[in-house]
Amino acid sequence: MKRTILILISVISYFAIVSCGGSENKKADESALIKVDTLVKGYILGIGKYWYEEKGNNYYRVCLKIQPDNEFNGDILFKDNGSDPLATGILTSYKESTDFNPSSLFKKVKLTLEPASKGNLKNAYFVSKLEFIKSEPYKILNAELVEDVNSLSKWEPIGDELHPKYENFAVTKLSVCQDKLFAFSGVFTAGVGFSLGYLGDENLKGMQVLNNNKWESEGLDIQGVVLTAMPLNNQLYIGGKFNTKRQPRTYAVALYDSLGWSTVGSPSPFGETAKVLSIEKYKNEVYVGGDIGGGSGENFSEGIARWNGTSWNSVGIGKKSDYANKLSNGLPGLVRTLTVYNDELYAGGDFMTADGKFVHGITRWNGQDWRPVGLGVDGSVWSLAVYKNELYAAGKFTNVGGVPAQSLAKWDGKDWTVISLPIQLSSEELIKTIYVHDGMLYIAGKFIYSSETFDIKNIMKFDGNKLYPVGTPEKLTEASNKVVYGFSGVINTLVTYKDELCVGGQFSFTRDHKVMNGIAKLGLTNK
């Protein structure tokens, strides 16, 4: 028995013009808008919920979201448990937990519509035919990896060793403010992770500053960890998952200046369980992203908030207005990174929607509303950087708008270009951070490239066309001619200090009898 798929279409004036043949029919009655065998082309974006009212009660059905190529702009609702053979594996309806085939995400579809003969839903259609059609090819840049031994520098320690007694020590963030280098640190805790390690005891200071080539405590004792920092007007905004030990206790976000540390508005603007992962200035306001909003009352949208110098405010619709429509407004999930590109604020992370619109891991804010960035990605964006007038996105994803990717792509304001890397990321590997230094885009995190003659561990650099290893190589064994660039461990953060590239992470290695535990710098490049 042939199954059908029910379509709910939000008919707009443009659709009326197309369907009825001209502007003179704008005021035609609703039945005239129905067109048999209307062709709809679009991209499957993901799964959402369609809410409707029946006999005074609110109900929902699971629906498949489509980004249209033409006038169609609605939700596809699967009837009868989504058992249409063409839909099997894409969506199972009428379930709180929805199973679908992730490989179908972003695929282009062609639907043939017929007016519904049953049911009381307004503007309802059936799909008489559903076809997948091949997507137009995205741009793909194959990045060649080459050795450039004439531009390599040695890895060197920064100051005295930060914490020699802790084997699981990690630097979570590096930042420069008032010509000072700040290092924010944590300790890995089994079963929990270093991001929740306890800091600030007599042996381990969570925040330190480099002074005369020695690390000194900066005076704010905290419990938790700092995960992000942004200098602005000789002040340093910090965010993370922490609270200060002294009163009043400050949670998740704080401010440092010449007078010391202070709160940013309320000591606990986002609730005591909040976690701030990113901070960025946009149009004279400070935006923070992370896991925020859930415990902060009704005035904040999920995932992101903004500080105007006097008060915190929501970004977009906010939480107060979402109850009537049963939508999850803001950026529900983790907002991991923020940056400004082409006068818009871009946000990346582990979220699917922005104010109820499907955006998939990355979105942009123009000061008024959230907009998609193409079709987004099928995973998580951990880092954003502007390089050669294009926006680069990196993290953990295998697909950009239907095109296979290796967790790195660039956006020119209109289209994505996938950067094809010569590495294969395993399930536990990812690109954690990208950073522009000395005319190159540095790519770092947890990954390995291996060839017959050399290996690259956790860091490489990109000039827009070619990839290069970083630092002088080290021989793997005396008996082998194979060498390794980079070093074992995880790189969390990169920053430029006094024209040198500084890296921080969870690693420990020795070069030239010098120990580098969690932090190192790359000497000035030989040209």
mmCIF file of N, CA and C in Angstrom, residues 151-266:
data_model
loop_
_atom_site.group_PDB
_atom_site.id
_atom_site.type_symbol
_atom_site.label_atom_id
_atom_site.label_comp_id
_atom_site.label_asym_id
_atom_site.label_seq_id
_atom_site.Cartn_x
_atom_site.Cartn_y
_atom_site.Cartn_z
ATOM 1 N N SER A 151 62.308 27.394 6.665
ATOM 2 C CA SER A 151 61.505 28.324 7.474
ATOM 3 C C SER A 151 61.132 27.729 8.823
ATOM 4 N N LEU A 152 61.968 26.829 9.324
ATOM 5 C CA LEU A 152 61.658 26.166 10.584
ATOM 6 C C LEU A 152 62.406 26.807 11.742
ATOM 7 N N SER A 153 61.766 26.790 12.914
ATOM 8 C CA SER A 153 62.385 27.319 14.126
ATOM 9 C C SER A 153 62.254 26.295 15.237
ATOM 10 N N LYS A 154 63.032 26.468 16.275
ATOM 11 C CA LYS A 154 63.032 25.518 17.385
ATOM 12 C C LYS A 154 61.933 25.833 18.385
ATOM 13 N N TRP A 155 61.424 24.746 18.998
ATOM 14 C CA TRP A 155 60.537 24.912 20.134
ATOM 15 C C TRP A 155 61.368 25.253 21.361
ATOM 16 N N GLU A 156 60.906 26.255 22.117
ATOM 17 C CA GLU A 156 61.646 26.716 23.287
ATOM 18 C C GLU A 156 60.691 26.887 24.465
ATOM 19 N N PRO A 157 61.201 26.769 25.690
ATOM 20 C CA PRO A 157 60.340 26.997 26.861
ATOM 21 C C PRO A 157 59.993 28.471 27.017
ATOM 22 N N ILE A 158 58.920 28.748 27.742
ATOM 23 C CA ILE A 158 58.518 30.121 28.058
ATOM 24 C C ILE A 158 58.676 30.318 29.557
ATOM 25 N N GLY A 159 59.642 31.114 29.940
ATOM 26 C CA GLY A 159 59.890 31.334 31.359
ATOM 27 C C GLY A 159 60.337 30.062 32.042
ATOM 28 N N ASP A 160 60.183 30.034 33.367
ATOM 29 C CA ASP A 160 60.481 28.813 34.110
ATOM 30 C C ASP A 160 59.306 27.858 33.957
ATOM 31 N N GLU A 161 59.501 26.612 34.316
ATOM 32 C CA GLU A 161 58.451 25.623 34.112
ATOM 33 C C GLU A 161 57.241 25.944 34.981
ATOM 34 N N LEU A 162 56.063 25.851 34.391
ATOM 35 C CA LEU A 162 54.846 26.245 35.099
ATOM 36 C C LEU A 162 54.544 25.343 36.294
ATOM 37 N N HIS A 163 54.381 24.054 36.044
ATOM 38 C CA HIS A 163 53.989 23.128 37.103
ATOM 39 C C HIS A 163 54.691 21.797 36.900
ATOM 40 N N PRO A 164 55.950 21.680 37.270
ATOM 41 C CA PRO A 164 56.699 20.447 36.990
ATOM 42 C C PRO A 164 56.199 19.225 37.731
ATOM 43 N N LYS A 165 55.464 19.398 38.837
ATOM 44 C CA LYS A 165 55.092 18.230 39.638
ATOM 45 C C LYS A 165 53.800 17.558 39.164
ATOM 46 N N TYR A 166 53.047 18.199 38.247
ATOM 47 C CA TYR A 166 51.764 17.646 37.816
ATOM 48 C C TYR A 166 51.905 16.994 36.444
ATOM 49 N N GLU A 167 51.731 15.691 36.381
ATOM 50 C CA GLU A 167 51.837 14.999 35.106
ATOM 51 C C GLU A 167 50.643 15.290 34.202
ATOM 52 N N ASN A 168 49.468 15.480 34.780
ATOM 53 C CA ASN A 168 48.260 15.699 33.999
ATOM 54 C C ASN A 168 47.906 17.172 33.867
ATOM 55 N N PHE A 169 48.883 18.018 34.022
ATOM 56 C CA PHE A 169 48.686 19.453 33.920
ATOM 57 C C PHE A 169 48.385 19.870 32.476
ATOM 58 N N ALA A 170 47.510 20.871 32.296
ATOM 59 C CA ALA A 170 47.188 21.378 30.964
ATOM 60 C C ALA A 170 47.007 22.886 31.004
ATOM 61 N N VAL A 171 47.499 23.573 30.001
ATOM 62 C CA VAL A 171 47.194 24.983 29.792
ATOM 63 C C VAL A 171 45.945 25.049 28.915
ATOM 64 N N THR A 172 44.906 25.682 29.418
ATOM 65 C CA THR A 172 43.630 25.724 28.704
ATOM 66 C C THR A 172 43.499 26.959 27.822
ATOM 67 N N LYS A 173 44.171 28.065 28.193
ATOM 68 C CA LYS A 173 44.054 29.290 27.403
ATOM 69 C C LYS A 173 45.272 30.173 27.636
ATOM 70 N N LEU A 174 45.757 30.804 26.564
ATOM 71 C CA LEU A 174 46.791 31.827 26.625
ATOM 72 C C LEU A 174 46.196 33.130 26.103
ATOM 73 N N SER A 175 46.588 34.254 26.728
ATOM 74 C CA SER A 175 46.088 35.548 26.272
ATOM 75 C C SER A 175 47.125 36.621 26.577
ATOM 76 N N VAL A 176 47.095 37.699 25.802
ATOM 77 C CA VAL A 176 48.017 38.815 25.995
ATOM 78 C C VAL A 176 47.201 40.060 26.295
ATOM 79 N N CYS A 177 47.510 40.738 27.401
ATOM 80 C CA CYS A 177 46.828 41.971 27.800
ATOM 81 C C CYS A 177 47.843 42.894 28.455
ATOM 82 N N GLN A 178 47.833 44.162 28.080
ATOM 83 C CA GLN A 178 48.779 45.141 28.624
ATOM 84 C C GLN A 178 50.228 44.661 28.449
ATOM 85 N N ASP A 179 50.509 44.063 27.294
ATOM 86 C CA ASP A 179 51.844 43.540 26.967
ATOM 87 C C ASP A 179 52.303 42.460 27.936
ATOM 88 N N LYS A 180 51.356 41.796 28.599
ATOM 89 C CA LYS A 180 51.677 40.696 29.505
ATOM 90 C C LYS A 180 51.081 39.410 28.952
ATOM 91 N N LEU A 181 51.804 38.307 29.150
ATOM 92 C CA LEU A 181 51.311 37.001 28.733
ATOM 93 C C LEU A 181 50.660 36.306 29.918
ATOM 94 N N PHE A 182 49.379 35.960 29.765
ATOM 95 C CA PHE A 182 48.633 35.256 30.801
ATOM 96 C C PHE A 182 48.477 33.788 30.406
ATOM 97 N N ALA A 183 48.653 32.912 31.383
ATOM 98 C CA ALA A 183 48.453 31.474 31.177
ATOM 99 C C ALA A 183 47.393 30.983 32.163
ATOM 100 N N PHE A 184 46.383 30.311 31.649
ATOM 101 C CA PHE A 184 45.299 29.759 32.460
ATOM 102 C C PHE A 184 45.396 28.245 32.397
ATOM 103 N N SER A 185 45.314 27.603 33.558
ATOM 104 C CA SER A 185 45.716 26.200 33.655
ATOM 105 C C SER A 185 44.663 25.333 34.336
ATOM 106 N N GLY A 186 44.817 24.029 34.151
ATOM 107 C CA GLY A 186 43.960 23.058 34.802
ATOM 108 C C GLY A 186 44.691 21.749 34.998
ATOM 109 N N VAL A 187 44.062 20.844 35.731
ATOM 110 C CA VAL A 187 44.610 19.515 35.968
ATOM 111 C C VAL A 187 43.568 18.496 35.551
ATOM 112 N N PHE A 188 44.004 17.491 34.815
ATOM 113 C CA PHE A 188 43.095 16.445 34.379
ATOM 114 C C PHE A 188 42.654 15.618 35.578
ATOM 115 N N THR A 189 41.341 15.391 35.689
ATOM 116 C CA THR A 189 40.778 14.562 36.750
ATOM 117 C C THR A 189 40.135 13.339 36.120
ATOM 118 N N ALA A 190 40.551 12.145 36.537
ATOM 119 C CA ALA A 190 40.044 10.908 35.949
ATOM 120 C C ALA A 190 38.521 10.861 36.027
ATOM 121 N N GLY A 191 37.899 10.541 34.910
ATOM 122 C CA GLY A 191 36.452 10.428 34.858
ATOM 123 C C GLY A 191 35.727 11.748 34.724
ATOM 124 N N VAL A 192 36.447 12.861 34.818
ATOM 125 C CA VAL A 192 35.823 14.181 34.749
ATOM 126 C C VAL A 192 36.411 15.013 33.624
ATOM 127 N N GLY A 193 37.741 15.001 33.468
ATOM 128 C CA GLY A 193 38.407 15.817 32.460
ATOM 129 C C GLY A 193 39.064 17.024 33.077
ATOM 130 N N PHE A 194 40.050 17.577 32.389
ATOM 131 C CA PHE A 194 40.800 18.688 32.968
ATOM 132 C C PHE A 194 39.957 19.951 33.074
ATOM 133 N N SER A 195 38.904 20.075 32.293
ATOM 134 C CA SER A 195 38.109 21.291 32.322
ATOM 135 C C SER A 195 37.386 21.491 33.642
ATOM 136 N N LEU A 196 37.299 20.446 34.464
ATOM 137 C CA LEU A 196 36.669 20.582 35.771
ATOM 138 C C LEU A 196 37.657 20.326 36.905
ATOM 139 N N GLY A 197 38.958 20.376 36.587
ATOM 140 C CA GLY A 197 39.959 20.152 37.628
ATOM 141 C C GLY A 197 39.935 21.258 38.656
ATOM 142 N N TYR A 198 40.380 20.977 39.879
ATOM 143 C CA TYR A 198 40.400 21.983 40.934
ATOM 144 C C TYR A 198 41.694 22.776 40.859
ATOM 145 N N LEU A 199 41.562 24.090 40.877
ATOM 146 C CA LEU A 199 42.711 24.974 40.768
ATOM 147 C C LEU A 199 42.791 25.863 42.001
ATOM 148 N N GLY A 200 43.885 26.620 42.076
ATOM 149 C CA GLY A 200 43.993 27.645 43.094
ATOM 150 C C GLY A 200 44.499 27.145 44.435
ATOM 151 N N ASP A 201 44.972 25.890 44.542
ATOM 152 C CA ASP A 201 45.513 25.455 45.822
ATOM 153 C C ASP A 201 46.940 25.977 45.979
ATOM 154 N N GLU A 202 47.604 25.607 47.045
ATOM 155 C CA GLU A 202 48.915 26.189 47.326
ATOM 156 C C GLU A 202 49.976 25.759 46.323
ATOM 157 N N ASN A 203 49.731 24.706 45.579
ATOM 158 C CA ASN A 203 50.721 24.228 44.627
ATOM 159 C C ASN A 203 50.399 24.607 43.180
ATOM 160 N N LEU A 204 49.125 24.761 42.866
ATOM 161 C CA LEU A 204 48.739 24.987 41.482
ATOM 162 C C LEU A 204 47.878 26.239 41.387
ATOM 163 N N LYS A 205 48.379 27.261 40.705
ATOM 164 C CA LYS A 205 47.639 28.491 40.506
ATOM 165 C C LYS A 205 47.005 28.465 39.121
ATOM 166 N N GLY A 206 45.695 28.681 39.079
ATOM 167 C CA GLY A 206 44.979 28.564 37.820
ATOM 168 C C GLY A 206 45.264 29.673 36.843
ATOM 169 N N MET A 207 45.736 30.835 37.312
ATOM 170 C CA MET A 207 46.056 31.954 36.428
ATOM 171 C C MET A 207 47.404 32.524 36.814
ATOM 172 N N GLN A 208 48.269 32.635 35.824
ATOM 173 C CA GLN A 208 49.584 33.195 36.078
ATOM 174 C C GLN A 208 49.966 34.154 34.966
ATOM 175 N N VAL A 209 50.899 35.070 35.285
ATOM 176 C CA VAL A 209 51.368 36.050 34.326
ATOM 177 C C VAL A 209 52.888 35.984 34.260
ATOM 178 N N LEU A 210 53.435 36.163 33.052
ATOM 179 C CA LEU A 210 54.879 36.110 32.860
ATOM 180 C C LEU A 210 55.480 37.461 33.223
ATOM 181 N N ASN A 211 56.413 37.447 34.184
ATOM 182 C CA ASN A 211 57.048 38.675 34.659
ATOM 183 C C ASN A 211 58.551 38.429 34.780
ATOM 184 N N ASN A 212 59.341 39.140 33.945
ATOM 185 C CA ASN A 212 60.792 38.953 33.925
ATOM 186 C C ASN A 212 61.159 37.486 33.705
ATOM 187 N N ASN A 213 60.446 36.880 32.774
ATOM 188 C CA ASN A 213 60.676 35.495 32.372
ATOM 189 C C ASN A 213 60.384 34.487 33.477
ATOM 190 N N LYS A 214 59.572 34.887 34.462
ATOM 191 C CA LYS A 214 59.134 33.988 35.522
ATOM 192 C C LYS A 214 57.616 34.067 35.641
ATOM 193 N N TRP A 215 57.006 32.919 35.967
ATOM 194 C CA TRP A 215 55.562 32.865 36.123
ATOM 195 C C TRP A 215 55.174 33.223 37.553
ATOM 196 N N GLU A 216 54.217 34.146 37.668
ATOM 197 C CA GLU A 216 53.748 34.591 38.981
ATOM 198 C C GLU A 216 52.235 34.511 39.041
ATOM 199 N N SER A 217 51.718 34.196 40.223
ATOM 200 C CA SER A 217 50.277 34.143 40.410
ATOM 201 C C SER A 217 49.695 35.546 40.284
ATOM 202 N N GLU A 218 48.509 35.631 39.669
ATOM 203 C CA GLU A 218 47.898 36.937 39.434
ATOM 204 C C GLU A 218 46.875 37.304 40.511
ATOM 205 N N GLY A 219 46.682 36.461 41.485
ATOM 206 C CA GLY A 219 45.943 36.897 42.661
ATOM 207 C C GLY A 219 44.483 36.533 42.744
ATOM 208 N N LEU A 220 43.903 35.926 41.732
ATOM 209 C CA LEU A 220 42.506 35.512 41.820
ATOM 210 C C LEU A 220 42.445 34.020 42.062
ATOM 211 N N ASP A 221 42.146 33.622 43.273
ATOM 212 C CA ASP A 221 42.019 32.207 43.598
ATOM 213 C C ASP A 221 40.652 31.722 43.151
ATOM 214 N N ILE A 222 40.634 30.678 42.341
ATOM 215 C CA ILE A 222 39.373 30.165 41.823
ATOM 216 C C ILE A 222 39.300 28.662 42.016
ATOM 217 N N GLN A 223 38.105 28.182 41.951
ATOM 218 C CA GLN A 223 37.854 26.746 41.915
ATOM 219 C C GLN A 223 37.172 26.459 40.596
ATOM 220 N N GLY A 224 37.805 25.679 39.748
ATOM 221 C CA GLY A 224 37.305 25.453 38.410
ATOM 222 C C GLY A 224 38.393 25.715 37.395
ATOM 223 N N VAL A 225 38.043 26.232 36.220
ATOM 224 C CA VAL A 225 39.032 26.449 35.180
ATOM 225 C C VAL A 225 38.598 27.584 34.265
ATOM 226 N N VAL A 226 39.581 28.355 33.789
ATOM 227 C CA VAL A 226 39.356 29.393 32.787
ATOM 228 C C VAL A 226 39.556 28.773 31.409
ATOM 229 N N LEU A 227 38.569 28.959 30.513
ATOM 230 C CA LEU A 227 38.600 28.338 29.194
ATOM 231 C C LEU A 227 38.709 29.340 28.055
ATOM 232 N N THR A 228 38.493 30.619 28.327
ATOM 233 C CA THR A 228 38.584 31.625 27.271
ATOM 234 C C THR A 228 38.933 32.970 27.880
ATOM 235 N N ALA A 229 39.515 33.854 27.075
ATOM 236 C CA ALA A 229 39.881 35.191 27.531
ATOM 237 C C ALA A 229 39.924 36.125 26.331
ATOM 238 N N MET A 230 39.574 37.398 26.558
ATOM 239 C CA MET A 230 39.627 38.393 25.488
ATOM 240 C C MET A 230 40.082 39.736 26.046
ATOM 241 N N PRO A 231 41.213 40.288 25.533
ATOM 242 C CA PRO A 231 41.636 41.617 25.966
ATOM 243 C C PRO A 231 40.820 42.700 25.276
ATOM 244 N N LEU A 232 40.469 43.750 26.004
ATOM 245 C CA LEU A 232 39.702 44.860 25.441
ATOM 246 C C LEU A 232 39.958 46.113 26.276
ATOM 247 N N ASN A 233 40.523 47.145 25.631
ATOM 248 C CA ASN A 233 40.759 48.434 26.295
ATOM 249 C C ASN A 233 41.535 48.278 27.604
ATOM 250 N N ASN A 234 42.658 47.543 27.526
ATOM 251 C CA ASN A 234 43.518 47.311 28.696
ATOM 252 C C ASN A 234 42.818 46.554 29.816
ATOM 253 N N GLN A 235 41.741 45.875 29.484
ATOM 254 C CA GLN A 235 41.064 44.992 30.419
ATOM 255 C C GLN A 235 41.037 43.589 29.829
ATOM 256 N N LEU A 236 40.941 42.595 30.691
ATOM 257 C CA LEU A 236 40.922 41.213 30.244
ATOM 258 C C LEU A 236 39.652 40.539 30.750
ATOM 259 N N TYR A 237 38.771 40.178 29.807
ATOM 260 C CA TYR A 237 37.588 39.400 30.152
ATOM 261 C C TYR A 237 37.969 37.920 30.148
ATOM 262 N N ILE A 238 37.572 37.197 31.174
ATOM 263 C CA ILE A 238 37.833 35.765 31.225
ATOM 264 C C ILE A 238 36.512 35.018 31.423
ATOM 265 N N GLY A 239 36.466 33.810 30.872
ATOM 266 C CA GLY A 239 35.275 32.982 31.026
ATOM 267 C C GLY A 239 35.666 31.529 31.192
ATOM 268 N N GLY A 240 34.790 30.759 31.763
ATOM 269 C CA GLY A 240 35.055 29.337 31.959
ATOM 270 C C GLY A 240 34.010 28.711 32.845
ATOM 271 N N LYS A 241 34.426 27.668 33.527
ATOM 272 C CA LYS A 241 33.560 27.033 34.526
ATOM 273 C C LYS A 241 34.291 27.127 35.852
ATOM 274 N N PHE A 242 34.012 28.179 36.605
ATOM 275 C CA PHE A 242 34.739 28.430 37.838
ATOM 276 C C PHE A 242 33.889 29.287 38.769
ATOM 277 N N ASN A 243 34.332 29.361 39.990
ATOM 278 C CA ASN A 243 33.835 30.365 40.918
ATOM 279 C C ASN A 243 35.003 30.826 41.770
ATOM 280 N N THR A 244 34.972 32.076 42.148
ATOM 281 C CA THR A 244 36.049 32.618 42.972
ATOM 282 C C THR A 244 35.887 32.162 44.409
ATOM 283 N N LYS A 245 37.009 32.037 45.115
ATOM 284 C CA LYS A 245 36.955 31.585 46.507
ATOM 285 C C LYS A 245 36.542 32.713 47.451
ATOM 286 N N ARG A 246 36.890 33.965 47.068
ATOM 287 C CA ARG A 246 36.537 35.070 47.967
ATOM 288 C C ARG A 246 35.143 35.581 47.647
ATOM 289 N N GLN A 247 34.583 36.346 48.573
ATOM 290 C CA GLN A 247 33.244 36.906 48.425
ATOM 291 C C GLN A 247 33.322 38.275 47.735
ATOM 292 N N PRO A 248 32.333 38.676 46.936
ATOM 293 C CA PRO A 248 31.238 37.799 46.521
ATOM 294 C C PRO A 248 31.721 36.778 45.494
ATOM 295 N N ARG A 249 31.233 35.577 45.583
ATOM 296 C CA ARG A 249 31.638 34.547 44.632
ATOM 297 C C ARG A 249 31.218 34.963 43.219
ATOM 298 N N THR A 250 32.139 34.827 42.277
ATOM 299 C CA THR A 250 31.893 35.180 40.877
ATOM 300 C C THR A 250 31.904 33.909 40.050
ATOM 301 N N TYR A 251 30.889 33.735 39.209
ATOM 302 C CA TYR A 251 30.745 32.497 38.444
ATOM 303 C C TYR A 251 30.875 32.765 36.945
ATOM 304 N N ALA A 252 31.664 31.941 36.272
ATOM 305 C CA ALA A 252 31.710 31.801 34.802
ATOM 306 C C ALA A 252 32.347 32.955 34.041
ATOM 307 N N VAL A 253 32.280 34.185 34.536
ATOM 308 C CA VAL A 253 32.851 35.320 33.814
ATOM 309 C C VAL A 253 33.364 36.347 34.818
ATOM 310 N N ALA A 254 34.534 36.944 34.502
ATOM 311 C CA ALA A 254 35.131 37.946 35.386
ATOM 312 C C ALA A 254 35.950 38.919 34.546
ATOM 313 N N LEU A 255 36.405 40.011 35.191
ATOM 314 C CA LEU A 255 37.114 41.078 34.492
ATOM 315 C C LEU A 255 38.362 41.469 35.262
ATOM 316 N N TYR A 256 39.490 41.635 34.537
ATOM 317 C CA TYR A 256 40.754 42.036 35.146
ATOM 318 C C TYR A 256 41.202 43.364 34.546
ATOM 319 N N ASP A 257 41.646 44.293 35.411
ATOM 320 C CA ASP A 257 42.250 45.542 34.951
ATOM 321 C C ASP A 257 43.302 45.968 35.960
ATOM 322 N N SER A 258 43.746 47.219 35.881
ATOM 323 C CA SER A 258 44.836 47.687 36.746
ATOM 324 C C SER A 258 44.457 47.660 38.218
ATOM 325 N N LEU A 259 43.170 47.606 38.520
ATOM 326 C CA LEU A 259 42.716 47.569 39.914
ATOM 327 C C LEU A 259 42.552 46.146 40.429
ATOM 328 N N GLY A 260 42.743 45.157 39.561
ATOM 329 C CA GLY A 260 42.599 43.761 39.968
ATOM 330 C C GLY A 260 41.396 43.121 39.304
ATOM 331 N N TRP A 261 40.846 42.081 39.957
ATOM 332 C CA TRP A 261 39.736 41.310 39.413
ATOM 333 C C TRP A 261 38.404 41.814 39.950
ATOM 334 N N SER A 262 37.359 41.754 39.100
ATOM 335 C CA SER A 262 36.028 42.205 39.514
ATOM 336 C C SER A 262 34.964 41.423 38.756
ATOM 337 N N THR A 263 33.717 41.578 39.195
ATOM 338 C CA THR A 263 32.598 40.923 38.524
ATOM 339 C C THR A 263 32.217 41.706 37.272
ATOM 340 N N VAL A 264 31.467 41.052 36.380
ATOM 341 C CA VAL A 264 30.905 41.713 35.206
ATOM 342 C C VAL A 264 29.395 41.765 35.431
ATOM 343 N N GLY A 265 28.937 42.890 35.995
ATOM 344 C CA GLY A 265 27.539 42.966 36.386
ATOM 345 C C GLY A 265 27.305 42.086 37.593
ATOM 346 N N SER A 266 26.329 41.211 37.500
ATOM 347 C CA SER A 266 26.021 40.287 38.584
ATOM 348 C C SER A 266 27.156 39.293 38.778
#
